[in-house]
Each structure stands twice: as structure tokens, then as C-alpha cells.
Amino acid sequence: MIMGSLNAIWENDIMRMIAFSSVAQIGYIYMGFANTASLIYRNCHITGMQFLYGENVTFENCVIDSSANTGEPHSVWTYGAKNINFIDCNFIYGDRAVNCYKDQDIDGGKQVVNFKNCTFTTTSDTSEGAVEINSSAFSVGIEVNMDGCTAPANGDMVFISKWDGTDGAMTTINVNGVKIDNATVDHD
């Protein structure tokens, strides 16, 4: 953390990287940090909902808690981010933890979302699942990789959104290195 702060003193391109370490954020960061090459969150506790826009976004050892969000079912919306990594994170949520989605396919790029050693804990008996995927706006697809993750007690680990007009056709899902046939994934 100290070295990152010292290096930031000499950084003259603010668009290169923003890093957060050991911070708490409560509420919504709706607009996210647009036009950033990289965002890194380490040892953070995020309460509320997070919208992602940086090209490369990484969460390491974070608690992402939206269990108090009664009006919003998701903790994280991937929106405009291209490469998203959740490493050793703990998701606590009511209905769904992550919504892999974007409003429109502006750049035509593929979105890759990686979950490594993450835990998903739902506070609801009626949770739809941990990771919801809506690939409708992805012209070249979306890839979701889950390695060493702990599944929620209620709901599916990964599911195709009922709003996905392609019914998951633009989605690739890999669990512990094995490609999952979309026909076996719940299509809610």
C-alpha cells in the first residue's frame, strides 16, 4: 500500500490505474470509474451495489455485501468492464451476487469474468443464484470462469437470465476448467 502511494506521486497519467486497498465503501458507485485502464480493489469491504466500467477490474480478498439492498437484487453489475477478476472474495447477497451484463455492445469486445476461490452466501431462501448472465448485448460473447468457488446454499451457482434474448447462445461457462454445456445451465 505504501509503495503504491509513493509510485502514485510520480504517475502523470491518471487514466492508467486506480487502486483501492483496505477501504470500506457504502452505497452505490453507479457511474463507476470510466476510461480507466485498470482498477484494483484489495482487502476492501463494499456494502451496496457496484457498477464496473474500467477496462480491467480486479477485486482481491474483498467482501462484497449487498444483503441490505432490499430494492436491488445484485451486488455487482459488470456493465462496461472487459476483464473482471474476483480473487478470494466473499459475496453476501439477497437474490443475486453478480449480473454479467452491459447496456449495449459499443466496442464489440468480449467480456471475461473470472471468479477464483470465491464464496457465495445468500441471505434468502428464494435466491435465484450467484451469477446471472445476460449475453444479449455481447456480439462476440461473454466468458465466465469459476475456479475453486463455494456454491450458495440456495439458488444456482451460474444461470442464464430470463432477459437474455439469445438464451445464453453468446455465453461460455467454465467451472474448474471444464466447459459447461449451456443446455445444462438453469435458464430462469
mmCIF file of N, CA and C in Angstrom, residues 10-17 35:
data_model
loop_
_atom_site.group_PDB
_atom_site.id
_atom_site.type_symbol
_atom_site.label_atom_id
_atom_site.label_comp_id
_atom_site.label_asym_id
_atom_site.label_seq_id
_atom_site.Cartn_x
_atom_site.Cartn_y
_atom_site.Cartn_z
ATOM 1 N N TRP A 10 4.498 10.048 -8.622
ATOM 2 C CA TRP A 10 5.178 10.338 -9.886
ATOM 3 C C TRP A 10 4.342 9.970 -11.105
ATOM 4 N N GLU A 11 3.194 9.355 -10.915
ATOM 5 C CA GLU A 11 2.343 8.987 -12.036
ATOM 6 C C GLU A 11 1.715 10.246 -12.628
ATOM 7 N N ASN A 12 1.917 10.467 -13.928
ATOM 8 C CA ASN A 12 1.365 11.670 -14.555
ATOM 9 C C ASN A 12 0.159 11.378 -15.440
ATOM 10 N N ASP A 13 -0.222 10.118 -15.557
ATOM 11 C CA ASP A 13 -1.387 9.755 -16.348
ATOM 12 C C ASP A 13 -2.424 9.120 -15.430
ATOM 13 N N ILE A 14 -3.371 9.915 -14.962
ATOM 14 C CA ILE A 14 -4.380 9.452 -14.004
ATOM 15 C C ILE A 14 -5.232 8.337 -14.593
ATOM 16 N N MET A 15 -5.292 8.234 -15.927
ATOM 17 C CA MET A 15 -6.107 7.225 -16.569
ATOM 18 C C MET A 15 -5.462 5.842 -16.518
ATOM 19 N N ARG A 16 -4.238 5.735 -16.068
ATOM 20 C CA ARG A 16 -3.547 4.450 -16.095
ATOM 21 C C ARG A 16 -4.051 3.470 -15.055
ATOM 22 N N MET A 17 -4.146 3.892 -13.817
ATOM 23 C CA MET A 17 -4.558 2.942 -12.804
ATOM 24 C C MET A 17 -5.070 3.648 -11.557
ATOM 25 N N ASN A 35 -13.192 5.101 -18.359
ATOM 26 C CA ASN A 35 -11.944 5.451 -19.050
ATOM 27 C C ASN A 35 -10.687 5.130 -18.254
#
